[in-house]
CSV table of N, CA, C and O in Angstrom, one decimal:
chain,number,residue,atom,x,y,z
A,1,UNK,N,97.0,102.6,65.4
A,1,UNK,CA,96.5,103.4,66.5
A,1,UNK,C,97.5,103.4,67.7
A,1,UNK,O,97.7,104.4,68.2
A,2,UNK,N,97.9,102.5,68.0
A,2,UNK,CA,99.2,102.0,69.2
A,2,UNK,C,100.6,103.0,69.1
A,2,UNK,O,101.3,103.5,69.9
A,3,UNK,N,100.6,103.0,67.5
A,3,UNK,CA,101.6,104.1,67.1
A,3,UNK,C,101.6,105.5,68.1
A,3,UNK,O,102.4,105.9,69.0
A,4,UNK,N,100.3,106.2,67.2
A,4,UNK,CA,99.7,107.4,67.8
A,4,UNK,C,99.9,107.9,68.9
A,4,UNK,O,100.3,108.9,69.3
A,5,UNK,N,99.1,106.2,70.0
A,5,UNK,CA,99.1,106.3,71.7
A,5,UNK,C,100.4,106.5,71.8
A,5,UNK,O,100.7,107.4,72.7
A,6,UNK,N,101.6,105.9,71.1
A,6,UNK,CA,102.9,106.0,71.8
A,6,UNK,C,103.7,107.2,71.5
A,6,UNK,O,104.7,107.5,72.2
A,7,UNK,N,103.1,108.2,70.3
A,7,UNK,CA,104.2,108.8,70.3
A,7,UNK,C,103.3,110.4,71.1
A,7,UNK,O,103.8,111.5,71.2
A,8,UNK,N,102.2,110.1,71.4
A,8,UNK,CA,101.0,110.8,72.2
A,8,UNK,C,101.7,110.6,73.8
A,8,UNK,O,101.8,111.6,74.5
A,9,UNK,N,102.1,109.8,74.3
A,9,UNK,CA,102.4,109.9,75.6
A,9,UNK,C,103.6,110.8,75.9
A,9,UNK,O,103.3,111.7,76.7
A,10,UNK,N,104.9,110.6,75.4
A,10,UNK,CA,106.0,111.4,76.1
A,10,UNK,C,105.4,113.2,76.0
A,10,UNK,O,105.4,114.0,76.9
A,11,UNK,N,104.6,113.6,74.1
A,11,UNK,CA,104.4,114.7,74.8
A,11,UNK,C,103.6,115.6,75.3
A,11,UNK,O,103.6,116.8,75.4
A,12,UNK,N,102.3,114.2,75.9
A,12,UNK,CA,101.3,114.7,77.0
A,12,UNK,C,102.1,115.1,78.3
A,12,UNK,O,102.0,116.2,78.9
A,13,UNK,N,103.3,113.8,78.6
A,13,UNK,CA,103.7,114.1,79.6
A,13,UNK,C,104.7,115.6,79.8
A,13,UNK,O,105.0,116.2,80.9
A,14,UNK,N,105.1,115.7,78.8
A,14,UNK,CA,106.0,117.2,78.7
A,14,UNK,C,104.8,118.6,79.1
A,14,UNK,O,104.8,119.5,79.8
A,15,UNK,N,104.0,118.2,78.2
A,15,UNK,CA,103.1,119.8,78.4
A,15,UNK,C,102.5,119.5,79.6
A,15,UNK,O,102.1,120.5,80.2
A,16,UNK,N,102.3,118.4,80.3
A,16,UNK,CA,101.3,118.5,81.7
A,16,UNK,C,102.5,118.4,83.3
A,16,UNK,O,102.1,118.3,84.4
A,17,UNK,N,103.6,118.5,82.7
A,17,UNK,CA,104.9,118.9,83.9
A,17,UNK,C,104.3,120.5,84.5
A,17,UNK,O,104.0,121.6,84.1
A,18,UNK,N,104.4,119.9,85.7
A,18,UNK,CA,104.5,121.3,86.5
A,18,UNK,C,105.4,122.0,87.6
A,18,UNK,O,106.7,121.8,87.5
A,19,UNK,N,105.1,122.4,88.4
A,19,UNK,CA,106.2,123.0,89.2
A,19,UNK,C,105.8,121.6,90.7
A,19,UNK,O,105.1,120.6,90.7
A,20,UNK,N,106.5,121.9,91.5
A,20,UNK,CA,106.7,120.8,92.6
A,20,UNK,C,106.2,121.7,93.6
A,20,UNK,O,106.0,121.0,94.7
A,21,UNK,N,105.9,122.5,93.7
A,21,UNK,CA,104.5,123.4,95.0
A,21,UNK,C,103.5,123.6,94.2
A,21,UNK,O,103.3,124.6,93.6
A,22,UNK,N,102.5,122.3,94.2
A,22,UNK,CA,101.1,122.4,93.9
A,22,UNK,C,100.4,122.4,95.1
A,22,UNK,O,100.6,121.4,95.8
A,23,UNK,N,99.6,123.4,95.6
A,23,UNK,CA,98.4,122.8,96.5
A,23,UNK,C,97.1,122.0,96.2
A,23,UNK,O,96.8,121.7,95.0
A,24,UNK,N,96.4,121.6,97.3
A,24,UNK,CA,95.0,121.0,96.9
A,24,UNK,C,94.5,121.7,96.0
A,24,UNK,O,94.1,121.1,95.1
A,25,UNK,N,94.4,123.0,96.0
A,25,UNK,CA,93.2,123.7,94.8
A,25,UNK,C,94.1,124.0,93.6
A,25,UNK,O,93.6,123.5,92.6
A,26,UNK,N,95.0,124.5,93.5
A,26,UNK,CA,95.3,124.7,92.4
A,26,UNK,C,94.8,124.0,91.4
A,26,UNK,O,94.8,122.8,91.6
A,27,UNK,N,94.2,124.6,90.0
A,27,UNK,CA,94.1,124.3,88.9
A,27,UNK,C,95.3,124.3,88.2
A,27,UNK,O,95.7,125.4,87.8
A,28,UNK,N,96.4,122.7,87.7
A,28,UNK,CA,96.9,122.2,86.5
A,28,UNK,C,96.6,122.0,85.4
A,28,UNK,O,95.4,122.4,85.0
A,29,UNK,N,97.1,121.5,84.7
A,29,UNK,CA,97.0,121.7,82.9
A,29,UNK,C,96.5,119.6,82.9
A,29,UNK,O,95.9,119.0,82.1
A,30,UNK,N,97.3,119.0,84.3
A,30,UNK,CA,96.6,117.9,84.1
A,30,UNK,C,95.4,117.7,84.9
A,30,UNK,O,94.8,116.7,84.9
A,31,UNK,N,95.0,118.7,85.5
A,31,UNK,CA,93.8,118.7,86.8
A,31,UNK,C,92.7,119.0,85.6
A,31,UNK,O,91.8,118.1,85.7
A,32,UNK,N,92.7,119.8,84.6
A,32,UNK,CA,91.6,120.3,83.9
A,32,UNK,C,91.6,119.5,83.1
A,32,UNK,O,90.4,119.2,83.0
A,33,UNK,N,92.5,118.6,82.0
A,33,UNK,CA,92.7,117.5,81.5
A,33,UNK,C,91.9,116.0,81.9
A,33,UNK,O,91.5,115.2,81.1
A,34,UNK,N,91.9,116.1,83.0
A,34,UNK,CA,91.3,115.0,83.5
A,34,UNK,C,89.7,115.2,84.1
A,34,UNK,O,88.8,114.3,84.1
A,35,UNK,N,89.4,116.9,84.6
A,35,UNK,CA,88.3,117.1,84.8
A,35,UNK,C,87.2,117.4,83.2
A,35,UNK,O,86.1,117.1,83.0
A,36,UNK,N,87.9,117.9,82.5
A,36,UNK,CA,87.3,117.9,81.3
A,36,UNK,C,86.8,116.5,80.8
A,36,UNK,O,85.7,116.1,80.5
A,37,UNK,N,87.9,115.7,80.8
A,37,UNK,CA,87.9,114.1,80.2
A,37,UNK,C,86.3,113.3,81.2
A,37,UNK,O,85.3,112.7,80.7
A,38,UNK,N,86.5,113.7,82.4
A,38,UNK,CA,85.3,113.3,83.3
A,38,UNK,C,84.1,114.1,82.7
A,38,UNK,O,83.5,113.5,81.8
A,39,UNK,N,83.8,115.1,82.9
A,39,UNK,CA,82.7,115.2,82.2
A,39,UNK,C,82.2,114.7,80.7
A,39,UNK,O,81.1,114.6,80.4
A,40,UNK,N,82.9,114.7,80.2
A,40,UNK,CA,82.8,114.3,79.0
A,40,UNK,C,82.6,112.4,78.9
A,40,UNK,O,82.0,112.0,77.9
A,41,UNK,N,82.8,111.8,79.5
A,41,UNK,CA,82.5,111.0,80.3
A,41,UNK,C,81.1,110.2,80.8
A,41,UNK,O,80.6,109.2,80.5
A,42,UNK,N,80.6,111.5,82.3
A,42,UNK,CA,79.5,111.6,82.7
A,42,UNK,C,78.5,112.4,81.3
A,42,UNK,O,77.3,112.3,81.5
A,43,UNK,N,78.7,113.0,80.4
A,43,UNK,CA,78.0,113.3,79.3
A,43,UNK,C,77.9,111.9,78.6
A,43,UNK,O,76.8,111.6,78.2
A,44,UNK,N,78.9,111.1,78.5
A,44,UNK,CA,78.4,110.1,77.5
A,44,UNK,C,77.2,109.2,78.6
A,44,UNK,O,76.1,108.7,78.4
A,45,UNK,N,78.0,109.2,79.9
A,45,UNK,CA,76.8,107.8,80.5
A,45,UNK,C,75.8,108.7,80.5
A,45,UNK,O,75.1,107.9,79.9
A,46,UNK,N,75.1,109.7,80.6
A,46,UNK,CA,73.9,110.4,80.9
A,46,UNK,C,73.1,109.9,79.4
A,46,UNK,O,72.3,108.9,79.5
A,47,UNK,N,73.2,110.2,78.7
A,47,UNK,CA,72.9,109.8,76.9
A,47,UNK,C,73.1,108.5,76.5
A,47,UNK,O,72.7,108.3,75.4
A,48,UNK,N,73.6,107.8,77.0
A,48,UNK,CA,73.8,106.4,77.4
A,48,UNK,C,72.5,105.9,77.8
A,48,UNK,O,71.7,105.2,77.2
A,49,UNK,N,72.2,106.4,79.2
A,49,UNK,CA,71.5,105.4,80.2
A,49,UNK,C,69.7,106.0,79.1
A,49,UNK,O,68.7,105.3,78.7
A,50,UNK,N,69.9,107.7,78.8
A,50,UNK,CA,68.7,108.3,77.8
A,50,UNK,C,68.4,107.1,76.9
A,50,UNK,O,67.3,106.6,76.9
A,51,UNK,N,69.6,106.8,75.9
A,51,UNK,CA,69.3,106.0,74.4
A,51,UNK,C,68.8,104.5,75.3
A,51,UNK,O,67.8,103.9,74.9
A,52,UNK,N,69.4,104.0,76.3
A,52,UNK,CA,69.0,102.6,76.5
A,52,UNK,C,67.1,102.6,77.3
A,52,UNK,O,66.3,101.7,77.6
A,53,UNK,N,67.0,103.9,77.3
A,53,UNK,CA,65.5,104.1,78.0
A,53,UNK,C,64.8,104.1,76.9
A,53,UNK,O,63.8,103.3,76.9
A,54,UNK,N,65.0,104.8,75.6
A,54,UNK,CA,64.1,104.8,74.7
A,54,UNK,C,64.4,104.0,73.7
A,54,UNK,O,63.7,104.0,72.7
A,55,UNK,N,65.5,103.1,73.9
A,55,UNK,CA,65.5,101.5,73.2
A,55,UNK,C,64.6,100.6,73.1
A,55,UNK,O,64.7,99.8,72.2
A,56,UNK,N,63.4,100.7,74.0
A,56,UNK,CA,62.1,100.2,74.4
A,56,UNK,C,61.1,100.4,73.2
A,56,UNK,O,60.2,99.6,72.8
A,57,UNK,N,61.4,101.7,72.8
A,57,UNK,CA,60.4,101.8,72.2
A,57,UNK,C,60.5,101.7,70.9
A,57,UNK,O,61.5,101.7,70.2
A,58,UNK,N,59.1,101.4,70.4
A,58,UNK,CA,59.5,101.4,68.4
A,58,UNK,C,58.5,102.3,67.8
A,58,UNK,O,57.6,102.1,67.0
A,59,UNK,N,59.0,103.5,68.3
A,59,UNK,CA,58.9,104.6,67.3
A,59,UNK,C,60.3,105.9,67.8
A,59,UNK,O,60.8,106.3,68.9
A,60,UNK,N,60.5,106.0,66.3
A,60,UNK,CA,61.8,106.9,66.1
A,60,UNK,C,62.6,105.5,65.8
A,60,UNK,O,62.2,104.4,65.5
A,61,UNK,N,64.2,106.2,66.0
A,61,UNK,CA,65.4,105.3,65.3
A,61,UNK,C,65.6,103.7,66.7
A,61,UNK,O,66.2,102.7,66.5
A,62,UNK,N,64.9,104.1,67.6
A,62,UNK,CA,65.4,102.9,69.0
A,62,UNK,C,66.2,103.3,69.7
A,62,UNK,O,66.6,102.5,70.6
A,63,UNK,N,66.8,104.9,69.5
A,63,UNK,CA,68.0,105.3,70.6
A,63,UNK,C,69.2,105.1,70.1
A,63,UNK,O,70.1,105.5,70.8
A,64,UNK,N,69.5,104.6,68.7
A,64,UNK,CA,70.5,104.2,68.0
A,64,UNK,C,71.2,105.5,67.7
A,64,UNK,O,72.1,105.5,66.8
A,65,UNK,N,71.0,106.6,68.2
A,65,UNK,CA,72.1,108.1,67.4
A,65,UNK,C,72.4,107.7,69.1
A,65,UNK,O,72.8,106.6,69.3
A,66,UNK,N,72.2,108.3,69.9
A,66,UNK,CA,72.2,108.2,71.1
A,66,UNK,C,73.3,107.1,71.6
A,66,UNK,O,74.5,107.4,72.0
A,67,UNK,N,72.9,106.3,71.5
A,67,UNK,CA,74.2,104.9,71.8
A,67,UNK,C,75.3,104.9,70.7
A,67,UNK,O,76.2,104.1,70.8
A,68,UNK,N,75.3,105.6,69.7
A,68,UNK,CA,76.5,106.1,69.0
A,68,UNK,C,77.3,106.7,69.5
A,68,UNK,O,78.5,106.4,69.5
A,69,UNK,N,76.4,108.3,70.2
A,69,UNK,CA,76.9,109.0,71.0
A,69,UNK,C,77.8,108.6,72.1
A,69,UNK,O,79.0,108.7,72.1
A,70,UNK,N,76.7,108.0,73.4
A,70,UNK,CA,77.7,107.4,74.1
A,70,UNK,C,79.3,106.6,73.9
A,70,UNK,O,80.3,107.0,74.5
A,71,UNK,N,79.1,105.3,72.9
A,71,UNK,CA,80.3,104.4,72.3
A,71,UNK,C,81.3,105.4,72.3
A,71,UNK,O,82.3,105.3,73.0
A,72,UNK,N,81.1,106.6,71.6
A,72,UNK,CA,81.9,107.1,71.1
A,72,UNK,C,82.6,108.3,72.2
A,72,UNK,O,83.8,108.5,72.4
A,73,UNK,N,81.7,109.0,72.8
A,73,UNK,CA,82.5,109.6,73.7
A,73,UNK,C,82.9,108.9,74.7
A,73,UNK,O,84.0,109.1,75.2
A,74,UNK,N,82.1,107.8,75.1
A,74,UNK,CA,83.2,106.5,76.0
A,74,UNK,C,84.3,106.1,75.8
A,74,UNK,O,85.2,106.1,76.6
A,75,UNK,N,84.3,105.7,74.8
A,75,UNK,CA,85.8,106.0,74.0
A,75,UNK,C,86.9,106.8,74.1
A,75,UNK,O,88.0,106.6,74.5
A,76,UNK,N,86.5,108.0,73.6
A,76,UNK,CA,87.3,109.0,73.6
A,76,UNK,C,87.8,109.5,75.4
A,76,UNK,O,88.9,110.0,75.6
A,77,UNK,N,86.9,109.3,76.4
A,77,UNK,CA,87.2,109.7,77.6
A,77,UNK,C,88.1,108.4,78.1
A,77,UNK,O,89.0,108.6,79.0
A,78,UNK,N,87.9,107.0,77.5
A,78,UNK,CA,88.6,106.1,78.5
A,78,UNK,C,90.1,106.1,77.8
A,78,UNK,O,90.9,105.5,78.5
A,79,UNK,N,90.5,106.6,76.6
A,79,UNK,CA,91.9,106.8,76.0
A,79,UNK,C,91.8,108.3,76.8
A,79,UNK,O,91.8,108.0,78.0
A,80,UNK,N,91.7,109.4,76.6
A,80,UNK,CA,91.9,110.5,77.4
A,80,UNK,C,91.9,110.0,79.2
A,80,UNK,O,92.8,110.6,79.8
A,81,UNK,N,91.3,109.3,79.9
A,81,UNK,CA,91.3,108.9,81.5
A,81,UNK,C,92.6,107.9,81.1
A,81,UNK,O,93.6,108.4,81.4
A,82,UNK,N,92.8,106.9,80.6
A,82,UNK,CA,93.8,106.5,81.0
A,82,UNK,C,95.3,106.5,80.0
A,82,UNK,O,96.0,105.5,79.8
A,83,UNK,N,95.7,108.2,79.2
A,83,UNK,CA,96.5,108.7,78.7
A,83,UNK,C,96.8,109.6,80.4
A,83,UNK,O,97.9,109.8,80.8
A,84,UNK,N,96.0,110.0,80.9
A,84,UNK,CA,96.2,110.8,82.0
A,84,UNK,C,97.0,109.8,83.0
A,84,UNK,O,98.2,109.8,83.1
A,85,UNK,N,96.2,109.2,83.6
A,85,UNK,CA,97.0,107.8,84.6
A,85,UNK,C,98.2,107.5,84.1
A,85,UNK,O,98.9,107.4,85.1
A,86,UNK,N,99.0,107.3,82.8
A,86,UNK,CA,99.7,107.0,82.2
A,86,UNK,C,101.2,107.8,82.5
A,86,UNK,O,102.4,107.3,82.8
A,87,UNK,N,100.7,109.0,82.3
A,87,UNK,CA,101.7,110.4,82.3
A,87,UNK,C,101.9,110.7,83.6
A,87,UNK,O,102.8,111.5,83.8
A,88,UNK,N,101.1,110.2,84.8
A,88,UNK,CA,101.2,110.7,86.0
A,88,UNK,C,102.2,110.2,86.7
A,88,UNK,O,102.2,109.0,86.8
A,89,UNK,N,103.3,110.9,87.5
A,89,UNK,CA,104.3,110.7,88.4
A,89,UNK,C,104.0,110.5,89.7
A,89,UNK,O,104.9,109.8,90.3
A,90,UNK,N,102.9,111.0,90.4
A,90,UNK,CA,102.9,110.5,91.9
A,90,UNK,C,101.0,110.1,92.4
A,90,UNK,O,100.2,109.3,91.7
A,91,UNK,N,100.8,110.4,93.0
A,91,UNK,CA,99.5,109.8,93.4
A,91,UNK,C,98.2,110.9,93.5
A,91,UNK,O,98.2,111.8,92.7
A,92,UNK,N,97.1,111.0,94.6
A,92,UNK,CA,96.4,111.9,94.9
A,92,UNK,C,96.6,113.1,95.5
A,92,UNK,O,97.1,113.2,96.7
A,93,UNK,N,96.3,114.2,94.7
A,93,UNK,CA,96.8,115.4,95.4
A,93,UNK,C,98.3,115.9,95.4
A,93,UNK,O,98.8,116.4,96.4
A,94,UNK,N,98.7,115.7,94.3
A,94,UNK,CA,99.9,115.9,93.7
A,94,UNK,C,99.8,117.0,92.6
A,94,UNK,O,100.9,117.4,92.1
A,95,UNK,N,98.6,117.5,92.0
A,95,UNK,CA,98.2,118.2,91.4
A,95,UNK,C,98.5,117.4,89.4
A,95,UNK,O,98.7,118.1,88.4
A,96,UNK,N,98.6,115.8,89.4
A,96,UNK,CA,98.2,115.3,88.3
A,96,UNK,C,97.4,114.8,87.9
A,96,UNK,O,97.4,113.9,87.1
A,97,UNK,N,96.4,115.2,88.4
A,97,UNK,CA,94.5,115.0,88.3
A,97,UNK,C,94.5,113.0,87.7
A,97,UNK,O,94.2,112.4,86.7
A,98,UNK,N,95.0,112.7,89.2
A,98,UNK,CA,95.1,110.9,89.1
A,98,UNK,C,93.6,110.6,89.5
A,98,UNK,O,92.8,109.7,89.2
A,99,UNK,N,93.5,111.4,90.2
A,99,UNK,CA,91.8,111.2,90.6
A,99,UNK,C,90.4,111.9,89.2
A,99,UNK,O,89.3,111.3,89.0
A,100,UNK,N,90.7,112.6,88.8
A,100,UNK,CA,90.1,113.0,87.6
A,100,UNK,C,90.0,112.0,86.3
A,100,UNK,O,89.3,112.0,85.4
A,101,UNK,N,91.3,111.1,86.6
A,101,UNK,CA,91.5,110.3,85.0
A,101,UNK,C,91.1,109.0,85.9
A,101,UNK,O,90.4,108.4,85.2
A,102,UNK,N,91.2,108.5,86.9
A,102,UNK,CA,90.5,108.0,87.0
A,102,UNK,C,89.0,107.3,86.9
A,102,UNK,O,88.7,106.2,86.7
A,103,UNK,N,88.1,108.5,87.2
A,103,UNK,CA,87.1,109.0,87.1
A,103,UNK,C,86.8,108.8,85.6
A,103,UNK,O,86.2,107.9,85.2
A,104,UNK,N,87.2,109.9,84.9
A,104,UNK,CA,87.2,109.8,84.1
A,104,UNK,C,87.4,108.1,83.0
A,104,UNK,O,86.9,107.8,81.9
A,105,UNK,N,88.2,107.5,83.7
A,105,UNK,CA,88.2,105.8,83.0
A,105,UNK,C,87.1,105.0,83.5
A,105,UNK,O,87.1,103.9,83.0
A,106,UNK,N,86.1,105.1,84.3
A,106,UNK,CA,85.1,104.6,85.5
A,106,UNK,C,83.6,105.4,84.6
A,106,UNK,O,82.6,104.7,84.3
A,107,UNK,N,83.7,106.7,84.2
A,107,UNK,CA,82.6,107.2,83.6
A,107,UNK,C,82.9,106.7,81.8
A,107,UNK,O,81.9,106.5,81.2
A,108,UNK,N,84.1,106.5,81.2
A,108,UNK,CA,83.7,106.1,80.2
A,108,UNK,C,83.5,105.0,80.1
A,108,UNK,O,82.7,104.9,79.1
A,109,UNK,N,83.7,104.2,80.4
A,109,UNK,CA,83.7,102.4,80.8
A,109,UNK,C,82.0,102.4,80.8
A,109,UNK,O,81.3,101.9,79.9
A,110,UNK,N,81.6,103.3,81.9
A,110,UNK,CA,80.0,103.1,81.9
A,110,UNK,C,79.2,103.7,80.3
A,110,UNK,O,78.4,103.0,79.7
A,111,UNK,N,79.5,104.9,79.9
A,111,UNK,CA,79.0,105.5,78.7
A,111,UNK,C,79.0,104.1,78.1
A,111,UNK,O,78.1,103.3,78.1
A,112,UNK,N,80.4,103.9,77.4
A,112,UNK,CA,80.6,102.4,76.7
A,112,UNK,C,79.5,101.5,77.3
A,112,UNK,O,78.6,101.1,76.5
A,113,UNK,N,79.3,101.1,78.6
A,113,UNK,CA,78.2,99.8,78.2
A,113,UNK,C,77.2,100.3,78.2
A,113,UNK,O,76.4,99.6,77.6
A,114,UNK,N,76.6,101.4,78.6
A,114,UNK,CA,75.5,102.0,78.2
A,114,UNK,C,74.7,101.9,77.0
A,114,UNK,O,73.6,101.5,76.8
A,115,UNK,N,76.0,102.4,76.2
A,115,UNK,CA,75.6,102.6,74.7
A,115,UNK,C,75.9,101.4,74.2
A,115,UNK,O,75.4,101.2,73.1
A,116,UNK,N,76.5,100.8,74.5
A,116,UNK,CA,76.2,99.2,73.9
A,116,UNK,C,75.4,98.9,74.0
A,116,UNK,O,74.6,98.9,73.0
A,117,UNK,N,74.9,98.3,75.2
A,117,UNK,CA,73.5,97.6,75.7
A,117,UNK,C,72.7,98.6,74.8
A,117,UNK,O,72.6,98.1,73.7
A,118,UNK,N,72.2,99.7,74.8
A,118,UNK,CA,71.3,100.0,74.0
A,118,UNK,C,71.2,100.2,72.5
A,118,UNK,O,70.3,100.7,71.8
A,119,UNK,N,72.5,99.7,72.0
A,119,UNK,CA,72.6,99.7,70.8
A,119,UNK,C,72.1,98.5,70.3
A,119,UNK,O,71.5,98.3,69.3
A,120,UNK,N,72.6,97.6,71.3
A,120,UNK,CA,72.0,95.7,71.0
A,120,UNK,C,70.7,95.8,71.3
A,120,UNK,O,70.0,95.3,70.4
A,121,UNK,N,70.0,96.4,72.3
A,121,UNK,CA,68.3,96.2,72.7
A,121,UNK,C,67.7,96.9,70.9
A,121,UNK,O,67.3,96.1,70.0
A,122,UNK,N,67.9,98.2,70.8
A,122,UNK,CA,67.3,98.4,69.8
A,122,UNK,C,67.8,98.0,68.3
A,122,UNK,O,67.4,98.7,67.3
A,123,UNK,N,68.4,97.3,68.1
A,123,UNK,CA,68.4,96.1,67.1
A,123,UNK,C,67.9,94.9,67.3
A,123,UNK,O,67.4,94.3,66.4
A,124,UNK,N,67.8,94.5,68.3
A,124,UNK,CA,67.0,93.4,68.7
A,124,UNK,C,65.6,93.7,68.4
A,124,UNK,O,64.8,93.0,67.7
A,125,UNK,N,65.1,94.9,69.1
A,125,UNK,CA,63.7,94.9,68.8
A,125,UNK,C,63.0,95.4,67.7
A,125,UNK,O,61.8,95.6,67.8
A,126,UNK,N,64.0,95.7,66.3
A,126,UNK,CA,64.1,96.5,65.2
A,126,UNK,C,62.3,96.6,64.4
A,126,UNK,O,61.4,97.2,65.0
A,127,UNK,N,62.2,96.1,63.6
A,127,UNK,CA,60.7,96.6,62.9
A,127,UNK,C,59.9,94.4,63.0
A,127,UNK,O,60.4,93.3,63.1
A,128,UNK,N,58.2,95.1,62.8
A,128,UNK,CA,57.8,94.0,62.6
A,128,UNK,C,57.8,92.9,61.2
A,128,UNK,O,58.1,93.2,60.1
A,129,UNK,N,57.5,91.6,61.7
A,129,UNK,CA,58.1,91.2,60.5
A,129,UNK,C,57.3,90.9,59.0
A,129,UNK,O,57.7,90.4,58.0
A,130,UNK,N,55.9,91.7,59.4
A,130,UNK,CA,55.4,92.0,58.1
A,130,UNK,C,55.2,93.4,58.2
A,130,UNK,O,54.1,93.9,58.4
A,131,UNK,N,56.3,94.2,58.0
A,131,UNK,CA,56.4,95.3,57.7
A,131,UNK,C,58.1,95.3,56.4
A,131,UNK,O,59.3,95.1,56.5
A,132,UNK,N,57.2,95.5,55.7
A,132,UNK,CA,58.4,95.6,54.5
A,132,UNK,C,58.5,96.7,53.6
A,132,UNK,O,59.5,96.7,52.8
């Protein structure tokens, strides 16, 4: 996987080069990069914090698709948030959406324990033990 990341960085960083007059608003190819990566993100903690709610209960699976979901798009957003940080040349408002991948490393970090914790709660509280 280390491979991948490495040969993934030089040419994120080629396609997300831009011109050197970015304003505040402008939309870049790394601004949307990193805004996309964020929501996707705040999508995993939202389904996250959902599955660890209905980990409680014992009817249905325990929230267990749910904290899949999360793990996994937490994942995927905290290598997308910090392949972004990675590639970036200068700071805020530079138009390399450093604020967006950050964000974006901060919302998947949370998906991740979200859907952890509710993956562990609803194994823990799995079926009774004369039920076979």
């Amino acid at each position: 996987m280390s491979v991948g990341f490495t040969l993934a960085v030089p040419a994120v960083a080629h396609v997300m080069s831009q011109a050197a007059d970015v304003d505040a608003y402008s939309l870049t190819a790394a601004r949307l990069w990193a805004t996309a990566a964020a929501l996707l993100g705040l999508v995993g903690a939202v389904i996250g914090g959902l599955a660890l709610a209905r980990s409680v209960r014992r009817i249905g699976n325990g929230g267990r698709k749910g904290a899949n979901v999360a793990l996994v798009s937490g994942l995927i957003t905290v290598v997308a948030g910090a392949l972004n940080l990675a590639v970036a040349d200068g700071g805020p408002g530079t138009g390399n959406g450093v604020v967006g991948g950050a964000l974006a490393l901060l919302l998947g970090l949370t998906a991740m324990v979200l859907g952890g914790l509710a993956l562990a709660r609803s194994r823990r509280i799995g079926l009774p033990a004369d039920h076979t």
